[in-house]
XYZ file of C-alpha atoms in Angstrom:
723
model
C -12.128 -14.451 -16.687
C -12.876 -11.172 -14.904
C -10.101 -9.066 -15.089
C -8.337 -7.554 -11.876
C -8.896 -3.854 -10.905
C -5.622 -3.144 -10.727
C -6.367 0.622 -9.697
C -3.103 0.738 -7.085
C 0.338 0.033 -6.534
C 0.948 -2.244 -4.009
C -0.232 -2.662 -0.359
C -1.688 0.821 -0.213
C -4.659 0.078 -2.637
C -5.182 -3.524 -1.480
C -5.375 -2.087 1.743
C -8.213 0.405 0.514
C -10.151 -2.593 -0.700
C -9.807 -4.621 2.339
C -11.157 -1.313 4.523
C -13.967 -0.740 1.923
C -15.007 -4.488 2.787
C -15.043 -3.850 6.390
C -16.828 -0.848 6.280
C -19.759 -1.999 4.586
C -19.377 -5.640 7.038
C -19.702 -3.273 9.815
C -22.632 -1.319 8.366
C -21.123 1.771 8.137
C -22.086 4.531 5.735
C -19.196 4.924 4.194
C -18.283 6.107 0.449
C -14.674 5.350 -1.245
C -13.325 7.916 -3.498
C -10.579 7.099 -6.425
C -9.864 7.503 -10.001
C -11.165 4.836 -12.908
C -7.574 4.529 -14.601
C -8.291 3.385 -18.117
C -4.896 1.433 -17.312
C -3.911 0.129 -14.232
C -0.566 -0.699 -12.814
C 1.157 -2.795 -16.269
C 1.155 -6.473 -16.804
C 3.963 -7.785 -16.019
C 6.069 -10.238 -18.312
C 8.933 -11.787 -17.616
C 11.311 -12.338 -21.338
C 14.816 -13.549 -20.611
C 14.532 -12.964 -17.056
C 13.915 -9.242 -17.673
C 10.746 -7.487 -16.771
C 8.739 -6.148 -19.685
C 5.959 -3.817 -19.135
C 2.649 -4.281 -20.837
C -0.738 -1.727 -20.623
C -3.293 -3.449 -18.219
C -6.331 -2.429 -20.668
C -8.861 -3.834 -17.798
C -11.688 -2.617 -19.160
C -11.006 -3.816 -22.726
C -14.440 -5.888 -22.089
C -16.224 -3.559 -19.998
C -16.782 -3.687 -16.324
C -19.723 -5.633 -14.868
C -20.058 -3.875 -11.736
C -20.031 -0.136 -12.184
C -22.579 2.293 -13.371
C -21.823 5.737 -15.134
C -23.633 8.421 -12.872
C -23.894 11.135 -15.289
C -26.387 12.696 -13.242
C -23.557 13.818 -10.872
C -21.402 15.038 -13.446
C -18.797 17.473 -12.007
C -16.733 20.194 -13.375
C -12.862 20.572 -12.198
C -10.692 23.389 -12.796
C -7.110 23.996 -13.322
C -4.628 27.092 -14.418
C -6.227 30.165 -14.415
C -5.046 32.969 -12.339
C -6.447 34.673 -8.941
C -8.395 37.968 -8.706
C -9.265 40.305 -5.671
C -12.404 41.960 -6.930
C -12.672 43.130 -3.258
C -10.041 43.071 -0.139
C -9.812 39.735 1.456
C -12.169 38.010 -1.434
C -10.129 36.498 -3.584
C -11.576 34.334 -6.903
C -9.969 31.593 -9.045
C -10.958 32.824 -12.891
C -10.114 32.055 -16.449
C -9.311 28.096 -15.717
C -9.517 25.038 -17.958
C -12.168 22.959 -16.834
C -12.131 18.855 -16.932
C -15.453 17.058 -16.471
C -15.101 14.476 -13.791
C -17.728 11.465 -14.669
C -18.617 9.101 -11.328
C -18.791 5.521 -11.627
C -20.270 3.552 -8.884
C -19.115 0.090 -8.074
C -21.236 -1.563 -5.119
C -19.273 -3.101 -1.881
C -21.399 -5.689 -0.410
C -20.990 -6.604 3.535
C -20.721 -9.757 4.562
C -24.196 -11.349 5.205
C -25.839 -7.855 6.566
C -27.440 -6.446 3.387
C -25.424 -3.581 3.287
C -24.318 -2.502 -0.152
C -21.543 0.314 0.080
C -20.459 2.834 -2.746
C -16.803 2.676 -4.460
C -17.231 5.688 -6.375
C -14.473 6.299 -9.143
C -13.826 9.828 -11.281
C -13.302 9.463 -14.827
C -11.647 12.925 -16.997
C -14.026 14.050 -19.631
C -13.815 17.088 -21.951
C -16.055 19.272 -21.858
C -18.252 20.047 -25.191
C -16.613 23.823 -25.647
C -12.859 22.271 -25.079
C -10.732 24.582 -27.021
C -13.164 26.281 -28.692
C -10.781 28.709 -30.689
C -9.881 25.351 -32.999
C -13.580 25.537 -34.140
C -13.109 29.241 -34.632
C -10.041 28.676 -36.639
C -11.774 26.140 -38.668
C -9.623 23.459 -37.466
C -12.143 20.853 -36.635
C -10.626 17.961 -36.468
C -7.581 19.201 -34.475
C -10.505 20.154 -32.017
C -11.692 16.991 -31.391
C -8.304 15.179 -30.974
C -7.456 17.749 -28.238
C -10.124 16.379 -26.310
C -7.874 13.593 -25.438
C -5.675 16.238 -23.279
C -8.528 16.778 -20.726
C -9.072 13.111 -20.932
C -5.595 12.138 -20.291
C -5.883 12.807 -16.400
C -7.413 9.212 -15.755
C -5.811 7.615 -18.645
C -3.059 5.545 -16.112
C -2.098 4.691 -12.460
C 1.685 6.266 -11.973
C 3.476 2.657 -10.978
C 5.567 3.764 -8.415
C 5.443 2.428 -5.032
C 7.302 4.177 -2.299
C 8.613 6.759 -4.591
C 7.820 10.516 -5.794
C 8.043 11.386 -8.754
C 6.944 15.457 -9.350
C 5.325 15.038 -12.766
C 2.557 17.274 -13.489
C 0.074 14.954 -14.579
C 0.208 13.468 -11.609
C -0.499 16.279 -9.538
C -3.537 16.967 -11.960
C -4.542 13.293 -11.252
C -4.274 14.532 -7.205
C -6.023 17.327 -7.545
C -9.048 16.057 -9.954
C -9.613 13.198 -7.235
C -9.769 15.736 -4.238
C -11.859 18.608 -6.057
C -14.609 15.889 -7.614
C -14.867 14.179 -4.044
C -14.985 16.877 -2.374
C -17.960 18.532 -4.327
C -19.942 15.445 -4.231
C -19.566 15.194 -0.240
C -20.659 18.904 -0.187
C -23.434 18.384 -2.574
C -24.572 15.131 -0.661
C -24.390 17.041 2.766
C -26.205 19.759 1.609
C -29.081 17.667 0.242
C -29.334 15.434 3.266
C -32.005 16.612 5.718
C -31.011 15.839 9.498
C -34.337 16.413 10.488
C -34.158 19.965 8.502
C -36.963 21.471 6.549
C -35.159 23.261 4.144
C -34.526 21.869 0.470
C -30.944 22.518 0.525
C -28.909 23.365 3.827
C -26.597 26.225 3.825
C -25.588 26.694 7.317
C -22.021 24.193 7.293
C -22.272 23.978 11.429
C -23.189 20.013 11.448
C -20.709 19.263 8.609
C -17.678 17.566 10.710
C -19.896 15.667 12.645
C -21.812 14.441 9.809
C -18.734 14.183 7.390
C -15.353 12.367 8.126
C -12.759 12.550 5.486
C -9.615 9.971 5.564
C -6.721 10.817 3.681
C -5.093 7.620 2.853
C -1.071 8.867 2.423
C -0.781 12.086 1.110
C -1.908 11.353 -2.268
C -5.164 13.341 -1.653
C -3.853 16.186 0.821
C -4.903 18.595 -1.905
C -8.188 18.180 -0.057
C -7.010 20.214 2.592
C -6.713 23.520 0.756
C -9.655 22.291 -1.837
C -11.971 21.841 0.962
C -10.869 25.733 2.072
C -11.456 27.133 -1.272
C -15.147 25.418 -1.535
C -16.006 26.716 1.841
C -14.684 29.925 1.585
C -15.321 30.758 -2.861
C -18.245 28.973 -3.432
C -19.554 28.841 0.108
C -19.028 32.115 1.229
C -17.271 31.055 5.058
C -14.799 33.103 6.911
C -11.448 31.784 6.882
C -11.884 30.866 10.260
C -15.224 28.844 10.148
C -13.774 27.169 7.268
C -10.248 25.914 9.066
C -12.241 24.886 12.047
C -14.499 22.613 9.592
C -11.592 21.532 7.529
C -9.423 20.441 10.466
C -12.069 18.542 12.489
C -13.343 16.820 9.146
C -9.710 15.669 7.909
C -7.465 12.987 9.142
C -4.273 11.981 7.924
C -3.072 8.117 7.749
C 1.135 7.923 6.843
C 2.037 5.016 5.232
C 5.924 5.110 4.513
C 8.571 6.816 6.467
C 11.257 6.216 2.953
C 12.309 9.786 2.776
C 12.203 9.534 -1.193
C 8.509 8.355 -0.971
C 7.342 11.779 0.731
C 5.618 14.336 -1.724
C 7.401 17.458 -2.247
C 6.100 19.381 -5.081
C 7.700 22.865 -6.574
C 5.696 25.793 -5.723
C 6.138 26.844 -9.658
C 4.234 23.922 -10.594
C 1.436 24.549 -8.106
C 1.622 28.185 -8.894
C 0.949 27.229 -12.616
C -1.911 24.732 -12.195
C -3.344 25.418 -8.548
C -2.799 29.048 -8.088
C -5.700 29.574 -5.790
C -4.475 26.829 -3.865
C -0.832 27.586 -3.401
C -2.057 31.246 -1.926
C -4.392 29.040 0.394
C -1.129 26.842 1.314
C 0.957 29.881 2.013
C -1.871 31.506 4.279
C -2.057 27.864 6.115
C 1.799 28.408 6.583
C 1.904 31.833 7.695
C -0.699 31.243 10.469
C 1.066 27.814 11.721
C 4.407 29.317 11.828
C 2.943 32.235 14.313
C 1.879 29.375 16.524
C 5.216 27.628 16.150
C 6.846 30.876 17.086
C 4.616 31.477 20.159
C 4.848 27.837 21.517
C 9.134 28.605 20.510
C 10.363 31.604 20.455
C 13.203 32.579 18.927
C 13.607 28.776 17.574
C 14.557 29.794 14.119
C 15.909 26.118 13.531
C 12.659 24.936 14.189
C 10.624 27.245 12.399
C 12.400 26.288 9.208
C 12.225 22.424 9.803
C 8.202 22.924 10.859
C 7.447 25.361 7.693
C 5.252 23.667 5.216
C 7.464 25.720 2.479
C 10.842 23.844 1.884
C 13.196 27.364 0.789
C 16.072 25.133 0.718
C 17.409 24.533 -3.121
C 14.196 24.624 -5.356
C 11.020 25.866 -3.223
C 8.765 23.225 -2.309
C 5.527 22.103 -0.579
C 5.498 19.131 2.210
C 2.540 17.368 1.795
C 2.768 15.323 4.753
C 3.332 18.675 6.676
C 0.352 20.287 5.117
C -1.736 17.047 5.627
C -0.593 16.739 9.633
C -1.457 20.693 10.143
C -4.694 20.187 8.065
C -6.035 17.461 10.186
C -7.535 16.566 13.646
C -5.821 13.087 13.969
C -2.806 11.250 12.532
C -1.767 8.191 12.494
C 0.802 5.245 11.227
C -0.192 1.812 10.538
C 1.689 -0.079 12.730
C 3.233 0.092 16.484
C 6.309 0.386 15.659
C 6.194 2.692 12.988
C 3.713 5.081 14.916
C 6.679 5.218 16.883
C 9.027 5.858 14.625
C 6.720 8.711 13.085
C 6.522 10.607 16.707
C 9.964 10.015 17.334
C 12.064 10.646 13.689
C 9.713 11.715 10.930
C 7.453 14.145 12.801
C 9.128 14.683 15.848
C 8.814 18.432 16.034
C 5.082 18.214 14.986
C 4.482 15.480 17.915
C 6.452 17.761 20.224
C 3.985 20.637 19.578
C 0.747 18.484 19.042
C 1.310 15.285 20.636
C -2.500 14.734 21.300
C -3.093 14.539 17.292
C -0.721 11.293 17.251
C -2.530 7.889 17.226
C -1.746 4.336 16.048
C -3.816 1.987 13.786
C -2.467 -1.201 13.024
C -3.220 -2.535 9.403
C -5.017 -5.538 9.187
C -7.308 -7.748 6.342
C -10.537 -8.892 5.236
C -10.643 -12.663 6.418
C -13.468 -12.837 3.546
C -11.267 -12.653 1.023
C -8.126 -13.782 2.453
C -9.181 -17.018 4.602
C -12.899 -17.713 3.561
C -12.741 -16.779 -0.135
C -9.065 -17.920 -1.216
C -9.188 -21.014 1.075
C -12.322 -22.474 1.099
C -10.741 -25.902 2.659
C -9.279 -24.302 5.347
C -12.224 -22.328 6.070
C -14.143 -25.363 6.501
C -11.720 -27.294 8.556
C -12.003 -24.465 11.129
C -15.615 -24.174 11.044
C -16.280 -27.561 11.719
C -14.437 -27.021 15.083
C -15.237 -23.657 16.153
C -18.590 -22.733 13.538
C -18.674 -19.494 11.330
C -19.066 -16.246 13.468
C -15.126 -16.297 13.100
C -15.670 -14.625 9.386
C -17.012 -11.495 11.056
C -15.292 -11.542 14.511
C -12.047 -12.979 13.606
C -10.698 -13.149 17.191
C -12.698 -16.283 17.837
C -10.012 -17.936 15.924
C -7.765 -18.241 19.316
C -10.638 -21.140 20.123
C -8.571 -23.281 17.866
C -5.420 -23.309 20.203
C -7.112 -26.294 22.539
C -6.766 -28.232 19.474
C -3.353 -27.722 18.607
C -2.247 -31.087 20.249
C -5.415 -32.891 18.592
C -3.818 -35.122 15.963
C -6.752 -35.101 13.580
C -7.164 -31.536 13.562
C -3.594 -31.383 12.662
C -3.830 -33.895 9.880
C -6.966 -31.752 8.505
C -4.982 -28.323 8.612
C -1.749 -30.887 7.187
C -4.064 -32.039 4.164
C -5.620 -28.688 3.420
C -2.050 -27.252 3.135
C -0.682 -30.195 0.768
C -3.721 -30.453 -1.396
C -3.521 -26.471 -1.930
C 0.237 -26.918 -2.858
C -0.570 -29.448 -5.339
C -3.025 -26.810 -6.986
C -0.075 -24.410 -7.144
C 2.282 -26.801 -8.208
C -0.327 -27.950 -10.950
C -1.120 -24.205 -11.975
C 2.733 -23.867 -12.309
C 3.306 -26.860 -14.183
C 0.589 -25.885 -16.467
C 1.617 -21.533 -16.882
C 5.780 -22.381 -16.378
C 6.247 -25.494 -17.741
C 8.045 -25.975 -14.296
C 7.598 -29.475 -12.399
C 8.107 -28.877 -8.834
C 8.007 -31.263 -5.866
C 4.779 -30.353 -3.852
C 6.637 -32.224 -0.582
C 9.687 -29.351 -0.589
C 8.662 -26.408 1.209
C 7.191 -23.510 -0.355
C 9.371 -20.467 0.626
C 7.205 -17.455 -0.615
C 8.461 -13.827 -1.078
C 6.067 -11.960 -2.690
C 5.760 -8.101 -2.758
C 6.585 -5.007 -4.760
C 10.365 -5.362 -5.622
C 12.492 -2.710 -3.969
C 15.915 -2.424 -2.041
C 14.378 -1.654 1.278
C 12.277 -5.106 1.079
C 15.572 -6.799 0.623
C 14.738 -9.211 -2.139
C 18.263 -9.311 -2.577
C 18.996 -11.150 0.878
C 16.591 -13.972 -0.013
C 18.553 -14.355 -3.435
C 22.017 -14.577 -1.226
C 20.118 -17.327 0.716
C 19.000 -19.212 -2.774
C 22.971 -19.085 -3.525
C 23.956 -20.347 -0.391
C 21.646 -23.025 -0.418
C 22.867 -24.178 -3.680
C 26.601 -23.565 -2.885
C 25.375 -26.112 -0.036
C 24.221 -28.421 -2.056
C 27.143 -28.606 -4.865
C 29.345 -28.892 -1.967
C 27.953 -32.009 -0.659
C 25.652 -33.666 -2.967
C 25.184 -36.796 -1.022
C 24.093 -34.591 2.280
C 20.551 -34.357 3.607
C 18.946 -31.293 2.767
C 15.156 -30.058 3.219
C 13.861 -29.842 0.022
C 12.393 -25.819 -0.826
C 10.713 -24.588 -3.274
C 11.532 -20.815 -3.249
C 9.102 -18.144 -5.041
C 9.628 -14.766 -5.472
C 6.712 -12.590 -7.302
C 6.599 -8.540 -7.264
C 6.623 -6.182 -9.953
C 9.073 -3.145 -10.121
C 8.468 0.707 -11.160
C 9.295 0.823 -14.938
C 11.889 3.514 -14.276
C 13.889 1.531 -11.191
C 16.864 0.209 -12.979
C 18.087 -1.629 -9.369
C 14.620 -3.418 -8.892
C 14.820 -4.624 -12.437
C 17.996 -6.034 -12.029
C 17.467 -7.690 -8.685
C 14.555 -9.573 -10.796
C 16.960 -10.353 -13.312
C 19.524 -11.643 -10.853
C 16.617 -13.720 -9.384
C 15.834 -15.454 -12.502
C 19.516 -15.836 -13.561
C 20.381 -18.042 -10.461
C 16.738 -19.900 -11.094
C 18.119 -20.710 -14.494
C 21.664 -22.064 -13.231
C 19.668 -24.121 -10.185
C 16.786 -25.623 -11.795
C 18.929 -26.885 -14.680
C 21.742 -28.147 -12.811
C 21.118 -31.888 -12.126
C 23.048 -32.336 -9.167
C 20.496 -30.375 -7.277
C 17.507 -32.130 -8.749
C 14.277 -31.106 -6.617
C 16.143 -30.180 -3.285
C 15.901 -26.454 -4.619
C 13.786 -25.008 -7.120
C 13.500 -21.402 -7.745
C 10.285 -19.646 -9.498
C 10.023 -16.136 -10.527
C 6.107 -15.482 -10.206
C 5.324 -13.169 -12.778
C 2.608 -10.819 -12.856
C 1.735 -10.991 -9.331
C -1.717 -9.573 -8.546
C -4.556 -10.380 -6.332
C -5.932 -13.289 -8.346
C -2.331 -14.635 -8.219
C -2.373 -14.055 -4.667
C -5.278 -16.248 -3.703
C -3.539 -18.753 -5.521
C -0.295 -18.470 -3.796
C -0.930 -17.801 0.022
C -3.056 -20.719 0.877
C -0.138 -23.077 -0.391
C 2.819 -21.352 0.880
C 4.702 -22.815 4.102
C 7.316 -20.063 5.085
C 6.404 -16.353 4.301
C 9.195 -14.043 4.147
C 8.878 -10.429 5.838
C 12.781 -9.496 5.912
C 12.933 -5.487 5.205
C 15.203 -3.647 7.387
C 14.081 -3.251 10.315
C 12.524 0.531 10.807
C 11.573 0.621 6.700
C 8.476 -1.607 6.410
C 5.786 0.788 8.070
C 3.567 -2.256 8.379
C 3.343 -4.748 5.583
C -0.223 -6.829 5.021
C 0.968 -9.754 3.005
C 2.620 -10.926 6.642
C -1.137 -11.084 7.999
C -2.538 -13.123 5.138
C 0.359 -16.002 4.923
C -0.163 -16.022 8.673
C -4.108 -16.672 8.328
C -3.499 -19.137 6.126
C -1.243 -21.003 8.164
C 2.232 -19.957 6.811
C 4.814 -19.728 9.424
C 6.851 -16.276 8.975
C 10.554 -15.935 8.755
C 10.988 -12.051 9.375
C 12.463 -8.610 11.169
C 11.504 -6.964 14.079
C 9.831 -4.609 11.776
C 6.149 -3.072 10.754
C 3.674 -5.400 11.792
C 5.920 -8.694 12.124
C 6.287 -7.230 15.549
C 2.887 -7.055 16.609
C 2.248 -10.585 15.158
C 4.859 -12.334 16.840
C 3.754 -10.486 20.748
C 0.054 -12.110 19.535
C 1.345 -15.588 18.876
C 4.273 -15.999 20.920
C 7.936 -15.551 19.573
C 8.217 -19.765 19.405
C 5.811 -19.685 16.777
C 7.873 -16.843 14.542
C 11.201 -17.157 12.625
C 12.702 -13.741 14.008
C 16.571 -12.741 12.783
C 18.625 -9.571 12.145
C 18.805 -6.180 14.093
C 16.378 -4.391 15.562
C 15.654 -0.583 14.560
C 18.053 0.943 17.594
C 20.964 -1.493 16.244
C 20.094 -0.321 12.879
C 20.419 3.405 13.995
C 23.684 2.652 15.845
C 25.207 0.524 12.888
C 24.388 3.441 10.398
C 25.808 6.083 12.697
C 28.762 3.927 13.301
C 29.590 4.064 9.582
C 28.691 0.454 8.047
C 31.299 -1.292 6.448
C 30.219 -4.023 4.385
C 32.812 -4.985 2.933
C 34.015 -5.990 7.137
C 30.857 -8.621 6.630
C 32.375 -9.681 2.860
C 36.233 -10.535 4.798
C 34.522 -12.612 7.257
C 31.869 -14.815 6.176
C 33.390 -17.032 3.555
C 29.766 -18.227 2.560
C 28.811 -14.673 1.961
C 32.068 -13.962 -0.299
C 31.416 -17.036 -2.508
C 27.968 -15.802 -2.996
C 29.011 -12.316 -4.177
C 32.348 -13.555 -6.146
C 30.100 -15.681 -7.819
C 27.612 -12.911 -8.884
C 30.658 -10.509 -9.596
C 32.324 -13.165 -11.899
C 29.311 -13.320 -14.008
C 28.491 -17.207 -13.023
C 25.163 -16.824 -13.215
C 25.524 -14.345 -16.438
C 27.997 -16.111 -18.484
C 26.932 -14.504 -21.279
C 27.290 -11.031 -19.933
C 29.360 -11.392 -16.906
C 29.796 -7.893 -16.127
C 25.858 -7.778 -16.050
C 25.750 -7.735 -11.845
C 28.657 -5.850 -11.116
C 26.176 -3.018 -10.227
C 23.785 -5.198 -7.575
C 27.695 -5.845 -6.092
C 28.615 -2.424 -5.965
C 25.512 -1.363 -4.164
C 25.740 -4.037 -1.667
C 29.439 -3.578 -1.008
C 29.379 0.455 -0.935
C 26.201 1.824 -1.008
C 23.486 -0.059 0.662
C 20.985 2.140 2.731
C 19.405 -0.894 3.433
C 22.213 -2.398 5.635
C 21.670 -6.755 3.723
C 25.046 -7.947 4.655
C 24.400 -7.113 7.977
C 21.833 -9.451 8.507
C 22.872 -12.063 6.144
C 24.615 -14.589 9.059
C 21.878 -14.604 11.025
C 18.964 -15.111 8.473
C 21.104 -17.956 6.901
C 21.274 -19.575 10.774
C 17.301 -18.873 11.256
C 16.749 -20.979 7.545
C 18.811 -23.365 9.079
C 16.585 -23.334 12.024
C 13.155 -23.134 9.863
C 14.791 -26.390 8.020
C 15.177 -28.504 11.010
C 11.745 -27.322 12.557
C 10.048 -28.169 9.031
C 11.966 -31.836 9.086
C 9.451 -32.598 12.083
C 5.665 -32.034 10.163
C 3.789 -31.917 13.580
C 5.771 -29.366 15.055
C 5.232 -27.234 12.118
C 1.844 -27.664 11.884
C 1.128 -27.061 15.473
C 3.251 -23.910 15.014
C 0.845 -23.090 12.209
C -2.233 -23.627 14.154
C -1.144 -21.129 16.498
C -0.711 -18.720 13.566
C -3.936 -19.203 12.126
C -5.705 -18.872 15.816
C -3.487 -15.449 16.850
C -4.544 -13.772 13.586
C -7.377 -12.191 14.628
C -6.022 -9.133 15.736
C -5.277 -8.746 11.953
C -8.772 -8.353 10.611
C -9.513 -5.102 8.995
C -12.641 -4.871 11.368
C -10.613 -4.105 14.058
C -8.781 -1.817 12.292
C -11.866 0.087 11.054
C -13.525 -0.629 14.785
C -10.827 1.971 15.628
C -10.602 4.310 13.253
C -14.828 4.512 13.646
C -14.304 5.270 17.463
C -11.045 7.034 17.785
C -11.209 9.291 14.723
C -14.503 9.496 12.900
C -16.673 8.945 15.816
C -19.143 6.536 14.743
C -19.735 3.016 16.273
C -19.806 0.153 14.133
C -22.970 -2.229 14.096
C -23.401 -5.912 13.280
C -26.847 -5.311 12.875
C -28.293 -7.562 9.548
C -30.726 -5.373 7.513
C -33.802 -6.841 6.002
C -32.942 -8.524 2.643
C -34.539 -6.996 -0.386
C -37.295 -9.617 -0.675
C -38.330 -9.311 3.197
C -41.640 -7.766 3.652
C -41.810 -4.437 4.631
C -43.078 -2.911 7.716
C -46.662 -1.688 7.211
C -46.313 1.921 8.504
C -49.993 1.555 10.142
C -51.370 2.105 6.564
């Protein structure tokens, strides 16, 4: 079986893959650039309820799709110093060089004979690396030290929504930017555009021919690097280089969590990238002059808007750099784009409102319906044909069949078959027998406090307690599945996994409960597992605290596959509700303004604990060691977080969440009503195609038109040009 290329962390890397698929399907001449990590996101093993990380040696047997391109090998420099041989001319000298070797992966469009390229860079040591060792006669050591350079592309940092200011990570980010920009400039110079010159030296057309989209701040060093290349290598003036850079670059923000925003220490930049720090300081100086012109005497605003933070350790705010150096800035859902304008980047929005846009995320229907759910695809195609595969908005035609008994029956049958397939897989992999007639309630995403897997866990315990209180009562059977990786250094997230596994051990082995409630932790959640899980889901959990999840894309995948969503009004859930109607989604909990108000009024979790006996029982059980009898104090820390330091207000939404889950049960008991709602979910998914997202980026940021034209195939007869 082919290995997953786990070259990203959570939604961000998978979003990029969907975008590449859409760009090829829409006939765009687009390139994806990334790092060819030798080890991708770790493989997760659950042992005794605990996450253990194993290296993801995905290249062990080679990758059948990639092609090394040594002819495009490029040098990337680090360290060194800046010289000024003449006034106003700066040169970066005495650097250490690492080579970037490109590996090309084909990205085929759907049925249009377009194949684009994903170019991944691998770090190679130059032949003359560490020459002094050879001169000292320590040949063996010199060869071993080549590893130091090649470590740059060795392993993916496994943090999601968390910034860790490590030197190696900075080198990785710069390595990606420098190699990619040199490649882009080389291709631009070699392109003809009607010119007779062998290579062009005039950069006048650059921003008309090249658009660079920064996928979060991780590649924001592209801004000073493009400036450096245009000035130091191509000889352009600062003014011309800055105009080209800002017209070419655009920045997408993907998170509002403060701990996720990249802020690099100036001391580290000065050591590793001295020329770039120089350029950043000048960008900041000119930017603050503009701020002062617009807001004279507003010192506080100047300090807030500076790219260089001076309080405590001196740092560069990379999001601010990306905003100043781009012509467009966007969030990834309507709500998120409003939050960045009204809160995170408020000062910048007030000064440059025209830069700010929204581009709601999307997913590719080729992978997330056609490929992963062929039976549902067939049922849809029988009714409305196959054009939806590239025009997903055509799914609205399914609404006319929402009361057609045979169509509803077909949708039900497909769901049941998918559930049975997943049940068989879980039996084989985990030795766990689950009831395929139970509701499959699925919560899969990275483990993080803001995503509130703990809220789901409190619901599991509540259901368990209700069954134990009333063993002969009538309950809608449920199988609750949770999956996702925790960053290896994120202790709380790892404890959340252990708690869920501990609750599962108690619930799954209680004969009173039987098959009315089963809890499964899905080990090593990844794309190939998602392709099995999502088509089998009945209920999709999207329960982050309002205002924390920028968009979410898993929510869209479940919707497209006919699962109903239980969620807060956060991220793209808001737009999903607008598309399908609030009667077809289970919305609960505080809205963004209510979250803000509660924080301002000093949220006190103890009020909720004392007010709600069911909630109190759950927390008391966790604290007393009911789920960890061999180590009663195991989860004290988690209870303390919930009761004393919970930034994500979990207990404030508990009551509404439980009531909403009760509504879910009553709807699920009426299978026809449930299926009718599922059809409305599928039929309303059109907006959430990445084709729509990419068309918006193309028209509103990059200045290109999507095309649905089919190119002639490689075996098609060539046109005879009059010969």
